[in-house]
Amino acid sequence: MGNTVGKVESGLAVVVIVVSILGIVGAVVAFVGSGKLYDQVGKGGLSIERDPAAGPPPGSAAARAEAEAEIRQLVEAKSARREARGEPPLDVDAEVAALTQPQGQDEALRDEVRQLVIARNERRVRRGEEPLDVEAEVDRQLRDIGA
């Protein structure tokens, strides 16, 4: 009987060793094969971080048209929900016009940008460069950021 127990224990030891080796090999293969898979996590059509070249440049006419089309879709959906509840529908064109019209400029932001331009001009003058037209540069920077 002692001989049988020894054979079972040695057989069990062989099985444990073989399963462990197969597990390690499988883990290595899975790790090596998953490298490209992990690089793709979070990428795709629905991800937040898309390729900047995929869409129109910010502030361009195409970007504004795309934004207006998306706003129109949202307003139309809101109007449809109102109608489904028995409420009067929205005037979609008026809502879209109200949402897409430029807002008044924030004077505090304009003053802050003006201070930055004045500081930049002081550095330019110290380097011997021509100073920028302050108001034109403020307008350009506000236009670039969409304000």
N, CA, C and O atoms as a GROMACS GRO file, in nm:
protein
  588
    1MET      N    1   0.081  -0.118   0.000
    1MET     CA    2   0.000   0.000   0.000
    1MET      C    3   0.086   0.126   0.000
    1MET      O    4   0.049   0.226  -0.060
    2GLY      N    5   0.197   0.121   0.064
    2GLY     CA    6   0.288   0.234   0.066
    2GLY      C    7   0.341   0.264  -0.073
    2GLY      O    8   0.366   0.380  -0.107
    3ASN      N    9   0.357   0.160  -0.152
    3ASN     CA   10   0.405   0.175  -0.288
    3ASN      C   11   0.302   0.248  -0.375
    3ASN      O   12   0.339   0.329  -0.460
    4THR      N   13   0.175   0.220  -0.354
    4THR     CA   14   0.068   0.283  -0.432
    4THR      C   15   0.060   0.432  -0.400
    4THR      O   16   0.041   0.513  -0.490
    5VAL      N   17   0.075   0.468  -0.275
    5VAL     CA   18   0.070   0.609  -0.234
    5VAL      C   19   0.186   0.684  -0.297
    5VAL      O   20   0.169   0.797  -0.342
    6GLY      N   21   0.301   0.624  -0.302
    6GLY     CA   22   0.419   0.687  -0.362
    6GLY      C   23   0.399   0.712  -0.511
    6GLY      O   24   0.440   0.815  -0.563
    7LYS      N   25   0.334   0.614  -0.580
    7LYS     CA   26   0.309   0.632  -0.723
    7LYS      C   27   0.208   0.743  -0.747
    7LYS      O   28   0.222   0.821  -0.842
    8VAL      N   29   0.106   0.752  -0.661
    8VAL     CA   30   0.004   0.857  -0.676
    8VAL      C   31   0.067   0.992  -0.652
    8VAL      O   32   0.039   1.088  -0.724
    9GLU      N   33   0.151   1.002  -0.548
    9GLU     CA   34   0.214   1.129  -0.518
    9GLU      C   35   0.308   1.172  -0.629
    9GLU      O   36   0.312   1.289  -0.666
   10SER      N   37   0.385   1.076  -0.685
   10SER     CA   38   0.477   1.114  -0.793
   10SER      C   39   0.398   1.148  -0.920
   10SER      O   40   0.438   1.236  -0.995
   11GLY      N   41   0.287   1.079  -0.944
   11GLY     CA   42   0.202   1.111  -1.058
   11GLY      C   43   0.139   1.248  -1.043
   11GLY      O   44   0.129   1.325  -1.139
   12LEU      N   45   0.095   1.278  -0.920
   12LEU     CA   46   0.036   1.409  -0.892
   12LEU      C   47   0.140   1.519  -0.910
   12LEU      O   48   0.110   1.626  -0.962
   13ALA      N   49   0.262   1.492  -0.867
   13ALA     CA   50   0.369   1.590  -0.882
   13ALA      C   51   0.397   1.617  -1.029
   13ALA      O   52   0.419   1.732  -1.068
   14VAL      N   53   0.396   1.512  -1.112
   14VAL     CA   54   0.418   1.529  -1.256
   14VAL      C   55   0.305   1.612  -1.316
   14VAL      O   56   0.330   1.702  -1.397
   15VAL      N   57   0.182   1.583  -1.277
   15VAL     CA   58   0.068   1.659  -1.330
   15VAL      C   59   0.077   1.806  -1.290
   15VAL      O   60   0.054   1.894  -1.372
   16VAL      N   61   0.112   1.833  -1.165
   16VAL     CA   62   0.123   1.971  -1.118
   16VAL      C   63   0.233   2.045  -1.195
   16VAL      O   64   0.215   2.160  -1.235
   17ILE      N   65   0.346   1.979  -1.215
   17ILE     CA   66   0.458   2.041  -1.286
   17ILE      C   67   0.419   2.068  -1.432
   17ILE      O   68   0.446   2.176  -1.484
   18VAL      N   69   0.357   1.971  -1.498
   18VAL     CA   70   0.318   1.988  -1.640
   18VAL      C   71   0.215   2.099  -1.653
   18VAL      O   72   0.227   2.183  -1.742
   19VAL      N   73   0.115   2.100  -1.565
   19VAL     CA   74   0.012   2.206  -1.572
   19VAL      C   75   0.074   2.343  -1.544
   19VAL      O   76   0.036   2.441  -1.608
   20SER      N   77   0.167   2.350  -1.452
   20SER     CA   78   0.234   2.477  -1.422
   20SER      C   79   0.314   2.526  -1.541
   20SER      O   80   0.309   2.645  -1.575
   21ILE      N   81   0.388   2.436  -1.604
   21ILE     CA   82   0.467   2.474  -1.722
   21ILE      C   83   0.376   2.520  -1.835
   21ILE      O   84   0.404   2.621  -1.900
   22LEU      N   85   0.267   2.447  -1.859
   22LEU     CA   86   0.173   2.487  -1.964
   22LEU      C   87   0.111   2.624  -1.931
   22LEU      O   88   0.091   2.706  -2.020
   23GLY      N   89   0.080   2.646  -1.805
   23GLY     CA   90   0.025   2.775  -1.764
   23GLY      C   91   0.121   2.889  -1.786
   23GLY      O   92   0.082   2.996  -1.832
   24ILE      N   93   0.248   2.866  -1.754
   24ILE     CA   94   0.350   2.970  -1.775
   24ILE      C   95   0.367   2.998  -1.923
   24ILE      O   96   0.374   3.114  -1.964
   25VAL      N   97   0.375   2.893  -2.004
   25VAL     CA   98   0.389   2.911  -2.149
   25VAL      C   99   0.267   2.985  -2.205
   25VAL      O  100   0.281   3.076  -2.286
   26GLY      N  101   0.148   2.945  -2.160
   26GLY     CA  102   0.026   3.012  -2.206
   26GLY      C  103   0.024   3.158  -2.166
   26GLY      O  104  -0.020   3.242  -2.245
   27ALA      N  105   0.069   3.190  -2.045
   27ALA     CA  106   0.072   3.329  -2.000
   27ALA      C  107   0.170   3.412  -2.084
   27ALA      O  108   0.140   3.526  -2.119
   28VAL      N  109   0.286   3.355  -2.115
   28VAL     CA  110   0.384   3.426  -2.197
   28VAL      C  111   0.328   3.451  -2.336
   28VAL      O  112   0.342   3.561  -2.390
   29VAL      N  113   0.265   3.349  -2.395
   29VAL     CA  114   0.208   3.365  -2.530
   29VAL      C  115   0.098   3.470  -2.527
   29VAL      O  116   0.090   3.554  -2.617
   30ALA      N  117   0.013   3.467  -2.426
   30ALA     CA  118  -0.095   3.564  -2.416
   30ALA      C  119  -0.041   3.705  -2.396
   30ALA      O  120  -0.094   3.800  -2.454
   31PHE      N  121   0.065   3.719  -2.316
   31PHE     CA  122   0.122   3.850  -2.292
   31PHE      C  123   0.186   3.906  -2.419
   31PHE      O  124   0.166   4.023  -2.451
   32VAL      N  125   0.261   3.823  -2.490
   32VAL     CA  126   0.327   3.869  -2.613
   32VAL      C  127   0.223   3.904  -2.718
   32VAL      O  128   0.238   4.004  -2.788
   33GLY      N  129   0.120   3.824  -2.731
   33GLY     CA  130   0.017   3.850  -2.832
   33GLY      C  131  -0.073   3.966  -2.800
   33GLY      O  132  -0.140   4.019  -2.889
   34SER      N  133  -0.077   4.007  -2.673
   34SER     CA  134  -0.170   4.113  -2.635
   34SER      C  135  -0.108   4.252  -2.646
   34SER      O  136  -0.178   4.350  -2.621
   35GLY      N  137   0.016   4.264  -2.681
   35GLY     CA  138   0.081   4.394  -2.690
   35GLY      C  139   0.008   4.489  -2.783
   35GLY      O  140  -0.020   4.603  -2.746
   36LYS      N  141  -0.024   4.443  -2.901
   36LYS     CA  142  -0.095   4.527  -2.997
   36LYS      C  143  -0.239   4.550  -2.952
   36LYS      O  144  -0.298   4.654  -2.979
   37LEU      N  145  -0.294   4.452  -2.885
   37LEU     CA  146  -0.431   4.463  -2.839
   37LEU      C  147  -0.444   4.576  -2.737
   37LEU      O  148  -0.539   4.654  -2.742
   38TYR      N  149  -0.349   4.586  -2.644
   38TYR     CA  150  -0.354   4.692  -2.545
   38TYR      C  151  -0.330   4.829  -2.607
   38TYR      O  152  -0.381   4.929  -2.556
   39ASP      N  153  -0.256   4.836  -2.715
   39ASP     CA  154  -0.236   4.963  -2.783
   39ASP      C  155  -0.365   5.016  -2.843
   39ASP      O  156  -0.378   5.137  -2.862
   40GLN      N  157  -0.459   4.929  -2.873
   40GLN     CA  158  -0.583   4.970  -2.938
   40GLN      C  159  -0.694   5.003  -2.838
   40GLN      O  160  -0.798   5.055  -2.878
   41VAL      N  161  -0.672   4.975  -2.710
   41VAL     CA  162  -0.775   5.003  -2.610
   41VAL      C  163  -0.797   5.154  -2.603
   41VAL      O  164  -0.701   5.230  -2.590
   42GLY      N  165  -0.922   5.197  -2.611
   42GLY     CA  166  -0.957   5.338  -2.603
   42GLY      C  167  -0.949   5.412  -2.733
   42GLY      O  168  -0.969   5.533  -2.737
   43LYS      N  169  -0.920   5.343  -2.840
   43LYS     CA  170  -0.913   5.407  -2.970
   43LYS      C  171  -1.030   5.357  -3.054
   43LYS      O  172  -1.081   5.248  -3.033
   44GLY      N  173  -1.070   5.437  -3.147
   44GLY     CA  174  -1.179   5.399  -3.234
   44GLY      C  175  -1.271   5.517  -3.259
   44GLY      O  176  -1.245   5.628  -3.214
   45GLY      N  177  -1.378   5.491  -3.331
   45GLY     CA  178  -1.469   5.597  -3.371
   45GLY      C  179  -1.542   5.664  -3.256
   45GLY      O  180  -1.580   5.780  -3.268
   46LEU      N  181  -1.561   5.595  -3.146
   46LEU     CA  182  -1.635   5.652  -3.035
   46LEU      C  183  -1.545   5.705  -2.924
   46LEU      O  184  -1.594   5.750  -2.821
   47SER      N  185  -1.416   5.700  -2.943
   47SER     CA  186  -1.326   5.745  -2.838
   47SER      C  187  -1.320   5.898  -2.836
   47SER      O  188  -1.349   5.964  -2.934
   48ILE      N  189  -1.281   5.950  -2.721
   48ILE     CA  190  -1.272   6.095  -2.706
   48ILE      C  191  -1.148   6.148  -2.778
   48ILE      O  192  -1.153   6.252  -2.843
   49GLU      N  193  -1.039   6.075  -2.766
   49GLU     CA  194  -0.915   6.118  -2.828
   49GLU      C  195  -0.906   6.062  -2.969
   49GLU      O  196  -0.860   5.950  -2.990
   50ARG      N  197  -0.951   6.141  -3.064
   50ARG     CA  198  -0.946   6.099  -3.203
   50ARG      C  199  -0.827   6.165  -3.271
   50ARG      O  200  -0.766   6.259  -3.219
   51ASP      N  201  -0.796   6.114  -3.386
   51ASP     CA  202  -0.690   6.172  -3.466
   51ASP      C  203  -0.733   6.313  -3.507
   51ASP      O  204  -0.839   6.330  -3.567
   52PRO      N  205  -0.653   6.417  -3.475
   52PRO     CA  206  -0.693   6.552  -3.509
   52PRO      C  207  -0.712   6.573  -3.658
   52PRO      O  208  -0.789   6.660  -3.699
   53ALA      N  209  -0.643   6.495  -3.740
   53ALA     CA  210  -0.657   6.510  -3.884
   53ALA      C  211  -0.788   6.451  -3.935
   53ALA      O  212  -0.824   6.470  -4.051
   54ALA      N  213  -0.861   6.378  -3.848
   54ALA     CA  214  -0.984   6.313  -3.891
   54ALA      C  215  -1.097   6.413  -3.912
   54ALA      O  216  -1.186   6.386  -3.993
   55GLY      N  217  -1.097   6.524  -3.844
   55GLY     CA  218  -1.205   6.620  -3.856
   55GLY      C  219  -1.155   6.752  -3.909
   55GLY      O  220  -1.035   6.771  -3.930
   56PRO      N  221  -1.249   6.844  -3.929
   56PRO     CA  222  -1.207   6.976  -3.978
   56PRO      C  223  -1.133   7.052  -3.870
   56PRO      O  224  -1.155   7.028  -3.751
   57PRO      N  225  -1.047   7.144  -3.908
   57PRO     CA  226  -0.973   7.222  -3.809
   57PRO      C  227  -1.069   7.308  -3.726
   57PRO      O  228  -1.166   7.361  -3.780
   58PRO      N  229  -1.043   7.322  -3.597
   58PRO     CA  230  -1.130   7.403  -3.512
   58PRO      C  231  -1.140   7.546  -3.562
   58PRO      O  232  -1.040   7.605  -3.604
   59GLY      N  233  -1.260   7.601  -3.557
   59GLY     CA  234  -1.282   7.739  -3.600
   59GLY      C  235  -1.305   7.756  -3.748
   59GLY      O  236  -1.340   7.865  -3.792
   60SER      N  237  -1.286   7.650  -3.826
   60SER     CA  238  -1.307   7.661  -3.970
   60SER      C  239  -1.456   7.658  -4.002
   60SER      O  240  -1.538   7.625  -3.916
   61ALA      N  241  -1.490   7.694  -4.124
   61ALA     CA  242  -1.631   7.693  -4.166
   61ALA      C  243  -1.688   7.552  -4.160
   61ALA      O  244  -1.804   7.534  -4.124
   62ALA      N  245  -1.607   7.453  -4.194
   62ALA     CA  246  -1.654   7.314  -4.189
   62ALA      C  247  -1.682   7.271  -4.045
   62ALA      O  248  -1.779   7.200  -4.019
   63ALA      N  249  -1.598   7.314  -3.951
   63ALA     CA  250  -1.619   7.280  -3.810
   63ALA      C  251  -1.745   7.347  -3.757
   63ALA      O  252  -1.821   7.286  -3.681
   64ARG      N  253  -1.768   7.472  -3.797
   64ARG     CA  254  -1.890   7.542  -3.753
   64ARG      C  255  -2.013   7.475  -3.812
   64ARG      O  256  -2.114   7.461  -3.744
   65ALA      N  257  -2.006   7.433  -3.939
   65ALA     CA  258  -2.120   7.366  -4.002
   65ALA      C  259  -2.148   7.232  -3.934
   65ALA      O  260  -2.264   7.196  -3.914
   66GLU      N  261  -2.042   7.159  -3.899
   66GLU     CA  262  -2.059   7.032  -3.830
   66GLU      C  263  -2.121   7.053  -3.692
   66GLU      O  264  -2.209   6.978  -3.650
   67ALA      N  265  -2.076   7.156  -3.622
   67ALA     CA  266  -2.131   7.186  -3.490
   67ALA      C  267  -2.278   7.226  -3.501
   67ALA      O  268  -2.360   7.184  -3.419
   68GLU      N  269  -2.311   7.306  -3.601
   68GLU     CA  270  -2.450   7.347  -3.619
   68GLU      C  271  -2.539   7.226  -3.652
   68GLU      O  272  -2.652   7.218  -3.605
   69ALA      N  273  -2.489   7.134  -3.733
   69ALA     CA  274  -2.567   7.014  -3.766
   69ALA      C  275  -2.592   6.930  -3.641
   69ALA      O  276  -2.701   6.876  -3.624
   70GLU      N  277  -2.492   6.918  -3.555
   70GLU     CA  278  -2.509   6.841  -3.432
   70GLU      C  279  -2.606   6.911  -3.336
   70GLU      O  280  -2.687   6.845  -3.271
   71ILE      N  281  -2.598   7.044  -3.328
   71ILE     CA  282  -2.692   7.119  -3.244
   71ILE      C  283  -2.834   7.102  -3.297
   71ILE      O  284  -2.927   7.084  -3.219
   72ARG      N  285  -2.849   7.107  -3.430
   72ARG     CA  286  -2.982   7.089  -3.490
   72ARG      C  287  -3.038   6.952  -3.453
   72ARG      O  288  -3.156   6.940  -3.419
   73GLN      N  289  -2.956   6.848  -3.460
   73GLN     CA  290  -3.003   6.714  -3.423
   73GLN      C  291  -3.050   6.710  -3.278
   73GLN      O  292  -3.153   6.650  -3.248
   74LEU      N  293  -2.975   6.772  -3.190
   74LEU     CA  294  -3.012   6.773  -3.048
   74LEU      C  295  -3.144   6.849  -3.026
   74LEU      O  296  -3.229   6.805  -2.949
   75VAL      N  297  -3.159   6.963  -3.092
   75VAL     CA  298  -3.281   7.042  -3.076
   75VAL      C  299  -3.401   6.967  -3.135
   75VAL      O  300  -3.510   6.970  -3.078
   76GLU      N  301  -3.380   6.901  -3.249
   76GLU     CA  302  -3.490   6.823  -3.308
   76GLU      C  303  -3.531   6.709  -3.215
   76GLU      O  304  -3.650   6.678  -3.203
   77ALA      N  305  -3.434   6.645  -3.151
   77ALA     CA  306  -3.466   6.538  -3.057
   77ALA      C  307  -3.541   6.593  -2.936
   77ALA      O  308  -3.635   6.530  -2.887
   78LYS      N  309  -3.501   6.709  -2.888
   78LYS     CA  310  -3.570   6.772  -2.775
   78LYS      C  311  -3.714   6.806  -2.813
   78LYS      O  312  -3.806   6.787  -2.734
   79SER      N  313  -3.731   6.857  -2.934
   79SER     CA  314  -3.866   6.890  -2.981
   79SER      C  315  -3.952   6.764  -2.993
   79SER      O  316  -4.069   6.766  -2.958
   80ALA      N  317  -3.893   6.657  -3.042
   80ALA     CA  318  -3.968   6.531  -3.055
   80ALA      C  319  -4.010   6.478  -2.918
   80ALA      O  320  -4.120   6.426  -2.904
   81ARG      N  321  -3.923   6.490  -2.819
   81ARG     CA  322  -3.959   6.447  -2.684
   81ARG      C  323  -4.072   6.531  -2.627
   81ARG      O  324  -4.161   6.480  -2.559
   82ARG      N  325  -4.069   6.662  -2.656
   82ARG     CA  326  -4.177   6.749  -2.609
   82ARG      C  327  -4.310   6.709  -2.673
   82ARG      O  328  -4.413   6.702  -2.606
   83GLU      N  329  -4.305   6.682  -2.803
   83GLU     CA  330  -4.428   6.642  -2.873
   83GLU      C  331  -4.481   6.510  -2.818
   83GLU      O  332  -4.602   6.492  -2.806
   84ALA      N  333  -4.391   6.417  -2.786
   84ALA     CA  334  -4.433   6.288  -2.732
   84ALA      C  335  -4.501   6.304  -2.596
   84ALA      O  336  -4.587   6.224  -2.560
   85ARG      N  337  -4.463   6.408  -2.521
   85ARG     CA  338  -4.527   6.434  -2.391
   85ARG      C  339  -4.655   6.515  -2.406
   85ARG      O  340  -4.724   6.541  -2.307
   86GLY      N  341  -4.689   6.555  -2.530
   86GLY     CA  342  -4.810   6.632  -2.553
   86GLY      C  343  -4.788   6.782  -2.543
   86GLY      O  344  -4.884   6.859  -2.544
   87GLU      N  345  -4.662   6.825  -2.534
   87GLU     CA  346  -4.630   6.968  -2.527
   87GLU      C  347  -4.611   7.021  -2.668
   87GLU      O  348  -4.588   6.944  -2.761
   88PRO      N  349  -4.621   7.153  -2.685
   88PRO     CA  350  -4.602   7.208  -2.820
   88PRO      C  351  -4.457   7.189  -2.866
   88PRO      O  352  -4.365   7.194  -2.785
   89PRO      N  353  -4.436   7.168  -2.996
   89PRO     CA  354  -4.298   7.148  -3.046
   89PRO      C  355  -4.220   7.280  -3.042
   89PRO      O  356  -4.278   7.389  -3.040
   90LEU      N  357  -4.090   7.266  -3.043
   90LEU     CA  358  -4.001   7.382  -3.047
   90LEU      C  359  -3.989   7.434  -3.189
   90LEU      O  360  -4.006   7.358  -3.285
   91ASP      N  361  -3.960   7.563  -3.203
   91ASP     CA  362  -3.923   7.619  -3.332
   91ASP      C  363  -3.774   7.588  -3.350
   91ASP      O  364  -3.689   7.661  -3.300
   92VAL      N  365  -3.745   7.482  -3.422
   92VAL     CA  366  -3.608   7.430  -3.432
   92VAL      C  367  -3.514   7.536  -3.488
   92VAL      O  368  -3.404   7.555  -3.436
   93ASP      N  369  -3.556   7.605  -3.596
   93ASP     CA  370  -3.467   7.704  -3.657
   93ASP      C  371  -3.434   7.817  -3.561
   93ASP      O  372  -3.319   7.863  -3.555
   94ALA      N  373  -3.534   7.864  -3.484
   94ALA     CA  374  -3.509   7.972  -3.390
   94ALA      C  375  -3.418   7.926  -3.277
   94ALA      O  376  -3.330   8.000  -3.233
   95GLU      N  377  -3.438   7.803  -3.230
   95GLU     CA  378  -3.353   7.750  -3.122
   95GLU      C  379  -3.208   7.735  -3.169
   95GLU      O  380  -3.115   7.771  -3.098
   96VAL      N  381  -3.191   7.681  -3.289
   96VAL     CA  382  -3.055   7.663  -3.343
   96VAL      C  383  -2.988   7.798  -3.362
   96VAL      O  384  -2.870   7.814  -3.331
   97ALA      N  385  -3.063   7.896  -3.414
   97ALA     CA  386  -3.006   8.029  -3.434
   97ALA      C  387  -2.964   8.090  -3.300
   97ALA      O  388  -2.859   8.153  -3.291
   98ALA      N  389  -3.046   8.071  -3.197
   98ALA     CA  390  -3.012   8.126  -3.066
   98ALA      C  391  -2.890   8.059  -3.006
   98ALA      O  392  -2.809   8.123  -2.939
   99LEU      N  393  -2.877   7.929  -3.030
   99LEU     CA  394  -2.764   7.855  -2.972
   99LEU      C  395  -2.634   7.875  -3.049
   99LEU      O  396  -2.526   7.859  -2.992
  100THR      N  397  -2.642   7.909  -3.176
  100THR     CA  398  -2.520   7.921  -3.256
  100THR      C  399  -2.474   8.064  -3.277
  100THR      O  400  -2.366   8.087  -3.331
  101GLN      N  401  -2.554   8.162  -3.234
  101GLN     CA  402  -2.510   8.301  -3.253
  101GLN      C  403  -2.395   8.331  -3.158
  101GLN      O  404  -2.391   8.280  -3.046
  102PRO      N  405  -2.302   8.414  -3.202
  102PRO     CA  406  -2.189   8.447  -3.116
  102PRO      C  407  -2.237   8.519  -2.991
  102PRO      O  408  -2.323   8.606  -2.996
  103GLN      N  409  -2.179   8.482  -2.880
  103GLN     CA  410  -2.213   8.546  -2.754
  103GLN      C  411  -2.131   8.674  -2.740
  103GLN      O  412  -2.029   8.691  -2.807
  104GLY      N  413  -2.176   8.761  -2.653
  104GLY     CA  414  -2.100   8.884  -2.627
  104GLY      C  415  -1.965   8.848  -2.568
  104GLY      O  416  -1.951   8.749  -2.496
  105GLN      N  417  -1.866   8.930  -2.598
  105GLN     CA  418  -1.733   8.901  -2.548
  105GLN      C  419  -1.723   8.930  -2.399
  105GLN      O  420  -1.784   9.025  -2.348
  106ASP      N  421  -1.648   8.850  -2.332
  106ASP     CA  422  -1.622   8.866  -2.190
  106ASP      C  423  -1.512   8.970  -2.175
  106ASP      O  424  -1.398   8.947  -2.216
  107GLU      N  425  -1.546   9.082  -2.116
  107GLU     CA  426  -1.448   9.191  -2.104
  107GLU      C  427  -1.331   9.154  -2.014
  107GLU      O  428  -1.219   9.199  -2.036
  108ALA      N  429  -1.356   9.071  -1.912
  108ALA     CA  430  -1.246   9.029  -1.825
  108ALA      C  431  -1.146   8.945  -1.904
  108ALA      O  432  -1.025   8.958  -1.886
  109LEU      N  433  -1.196   8.858  -1.992
  109LEU     CA  434  -1.107   8.778  -2.077
  109LEU      C  435  -1.030   8.868  -2.172
  109LEU      O  436  -0.911   8.849  -2.193
  110ARG      N  437  -1.100   8.964  -2.230
  110ARG     CA  438  -1.034   9.056  -2.323
  110ARG      C  439  -0.923   9.133  -2.252
  110ARG      O  440  -0.815   9.151  -2.307
  111ASP      N  441  -0.949   9.179  -2.128
  111ASP     CA  442  -0.847   9.252  -2.053
  111ASP      C  443  -0.727   9.162  -2.021
  111ASP      O  444  -0.612   9.206  -2.028
  112GLU      N  445  -0.755   9.036  -1.987
  112GLU     CA  446  -0.646   8.944  -1.956
  112GLU      C  447  -0.560   8.918  -2.079
  112GLU      O  448  -0.437   8.917  -2.070
  113VAL      N  449  -0.623   8.898  -2.194
  113VAL     CA  450  -0.547   8.876  -2.318
  113VAL      C  451  -0.469   9.002  -2.352
  113VAL      O  452  -0.355   8.993  -2.398
  114ARG      N  453  -0.529   9.119  -2.332
  114ARG     CA  454  -0.458   9.245  -2.360
  114ARG      C  455  -0.333   9.256  -2.273
  114ARG      O  456  -0.227   9.296  -2.322
  115GLN      N  457  -0.343   9.221  -2.145
  115GLN     CA  458  -0.226   9.225  -2.056
  115GLN      C  459  -0.117   9.131  -2.104
  115GLN      O  460   0.001   9.166  -2.098
  116LEU      N  461  -0.156   9.013  -2.152
  116LEU     CA  462  -0.056   8.918  -2.203
  116LEU      C  463   0.012   8.972  -2.329
  116LEU      O  464   0.132   8.956  -2.347
  117VAL      N  465  -0.066   9.037  -2.416
  117VAL     CA  466  -0.009   9.093  -2.539
  117VAL      C  467   0.086   9.208  -2.504
  117VAL      O  468   0.192   9.220  -2.565
  118ILE      N  469   0.048   9.291  -2.409
  118ILE     CA  470   0.136   9.401  -2.368
  118ILE      C  471   0.266   9.346  -2.310
  118ILE      O  472   0.374   9.398  -2.340
  119ALA      N  473   0.257   9.242  -2.229
  119ALA     CA  474   0.379   9.181  -2.173
  119ALA      C  475   0.465   9.122  -2.285
  119ALA      O  476   0.587   9.133  -2.282
  120ARG      N  477   0.401   9.058  -2.384
  120ARG     CA  478   0.476   9.002  -2.497
  120ARG      C  479   0.544   9.114  -2.574
  120ARG      O  480   0.658   9.099  -2.617
  121ASN      N  481   0.474   9.228  -2.593
  121ASN     CA  482   0.534   9.340  -2.665
  121ASN      C  483   0.656   9.394  -2.591
  121ASN      O  484   0.756   9.430  -2.653
  122GLU      N  485   0.648   9.399  -2.458
  122GLU     CA  486   0.763   9.446  -2.380
  122GLU      C  487   0.882   9.355  -2.401
  122GLU      O  488   0.995   9.403  -2.414
  123ARG      N  489   0.859   9.224  -2.405
  123ARG     CA  490   0.970   9.130  -2.430
  123ARG      C  491   1.023   9.147  -2.572
  123ARG      O  492   1.144   9.140  -2.594
  124ARG      N  493   0.933   9.169  -2.669
  124ARG     CA  494   0.976   9.188  -2.808
  124ARG      C  495   1.064   9.312  -2.821
  124ARG      O  496   1.167   9.309  -2.889
  125VAL      N  497   1.024   9.421  -2.755
  125VAL     CA  498   1.102   9.546  -2.763
  125VAL      C  499   1.239   9.526  -2.700
  125VAL      O  500   1.338   9.575  -2.754
  126ARG      N  501   1.246   9.454  -2.586
  126ARG     CA  502   1.375   9.427  -2.523
  126ARG      C  503   1.466   9.346  -2.615
  126ARG      O  504   1.588   9.363  -2.611
  127ARG      N  505   1.408   9.258  -2.697
  127ARG     CA  506   1.489   9.178  -2.791
  127ARG      C  507   1.520   9.255  -2.919
  127ARG      O  508   1.591   9.204  -3.006
  128GLY      N  509   1.466   9.376  -2.932
  128GLY     CA  510   1.490   9.457  -3.051
  128GLY      C  511   1.394   9.427  -3.164
  128GLY      O  512   1.420   9.467  -3.278
  129GLU      N  513   1.285   9.358  -3.136
  129GLU     CA  514   1.186   9.327  -3.239
  129GLU      C  515   1.077   9.433  -3.241
  129GLU      O  516   1.060   9.509  -3.145
  130GLU      N  517   1.006   9.437  -3.351
  130GLU     CA  518   0.896   9.532  -3.368
  130GLU      C  519   0.778   9.490  -3.280
  130GLU      O  520   0.741   9.373  -3.280
  131PRO      N  521   0.718   9.584  -3.205
  131PRO     CA  522   0.602   9.547  -3.122
  131PRO      C  523   0.480   9.520  -3.209
  131PRO      O  524   0.467   9.573  -3.320
  132LEU      N  525   0.391   9.438  -3.157
  132LEU     CA  526   0.267   9.404  -3.225
  132LEU      C  527   0.162   9.512  -3.200
  132LEU      O  528   0.168   9.582  -3.100
  133ASP      N  529   0.066   9.524  -3.292
  133ASP     CA  530  -0.050   9.610  -3.269
  133ASP      C  531  -0.136   9.541  -3.164
  133ASP      O  532  -0.190   9.433  -3.189
  134VAL      N  533  -0.150   9.601  -3.046
  134VAL     CA  534  -0.212   9.536  -2.932
  134VAL      C  535  -0.355   9.494  -2.962
  134VAL      O  536  -0.391   9.379  -2.941
  135GLU      N  537  -0.437   9.586  -3.010
  135GLU     CA  538  -0.578   9.554  -3.032
  135GLU      C  539  -0.596   9.449  -3.141
  135GLU      O  540  -0.681   9.361  -3.129
  136ALA      N  541  -0.518   9.458  -3.247
  136ALA     CA  542  -0.528   9.358  -3.354
  136ALA      C  543  -0.487   9.220  -3.304
  136ALA      O  544  -0.549   9.120  -3.339
  137GLU      N  545  -0.383   9.215  -3.221
  137GLU     CA  546  -0.337   9.087  -3.167
  137GLU      C  547  -0.438   9.031  -3.067
  137GLU      O  548  -0.460   8.910  -3.063
  138VAL      N  549  -0.500   9.117  -2.986
  138VAL     CA  550  -0.604   9.072  -2.893
  138VAL      C  551  -0.720   9.013  -2.971
  138VAL      O  552  -0.770   8.905  -2.938
  139ASP      N  553  -0.764   9.084  -3.076
  139ASP     CA  554  -0.875   9.034  -3.159
  139ASP      C  555  -0.839   8.899  -3.222
  139ASP      O  556  -0.922   8.808  -3.225
  140ARG      N  557  -0.715   8.886  -3.273
  140ARG     CA  558  -0.673   8.762  -3.337
  140ARG      C  559  -0.674   8.646  -3.237
  140ARG      O  560  -0.722   8.538  -3.268
  141GLN      N  561  -0.621   8.670  -3.118
  141GLN     CA  562  -0.614   8.563  -3.018
  141GLN      C  563  -0.753   8.522  -2.972
  141GLN      O  564  -0.780   8.404  -2.956
  142LEU      N  565  -0.842   8.617  -2.952
  142LEU     CA  566  -0.979   8.584  -2.912
  142LEU      C  567  -1.051   8.508  -3.023
  142LEU      O  568  -1.127   8.416  -2.996
  143ARG      N  569  -1.025   8.548  -3.146
  143ARG     CA  570  -1.086   8.476  -3.260
  143ARG      C  571  -1.031   8.333  -3.269
  143ARG      O  572  -1.105   8.240  -3.301
  144ASP      N  573  -0.902   8.317  -3.242
  144ASP     CA  574  -0.841   8.183  -3.249
  144ASP      C  575  -0.898   8.088  -3.145
  144ASP      O  576  -0.911   7.968  -3.171
  145ILE      N  577  -0.933   8.139  -3.027
  145ILE     CA  578  -0.987   8.052  -2.924
  145ILE      C  579  -1.139   8.045  -2.930
  145ILE      O  580  -1.202   7.976  -2.850
  146GLY      N  581  -1.199   8.118  -3.024
  146GLY     CA  582  -1.344   8.109  -3.042
  146GLY      C  583  -1.422   8.196  -2.944
  146GLY      O  584  -1.540   8.172  -2.922
  147ALA      N  585  -1.357   8.294  -2.887
  147ALA     CA  586  -1.427   8.382  -2.792
  147ALA      C  587  -1.473   8.508  -2.859
  147ALA      O  588  -1.534   8.594  -2.796
   0.00000   0.00000   0.00000
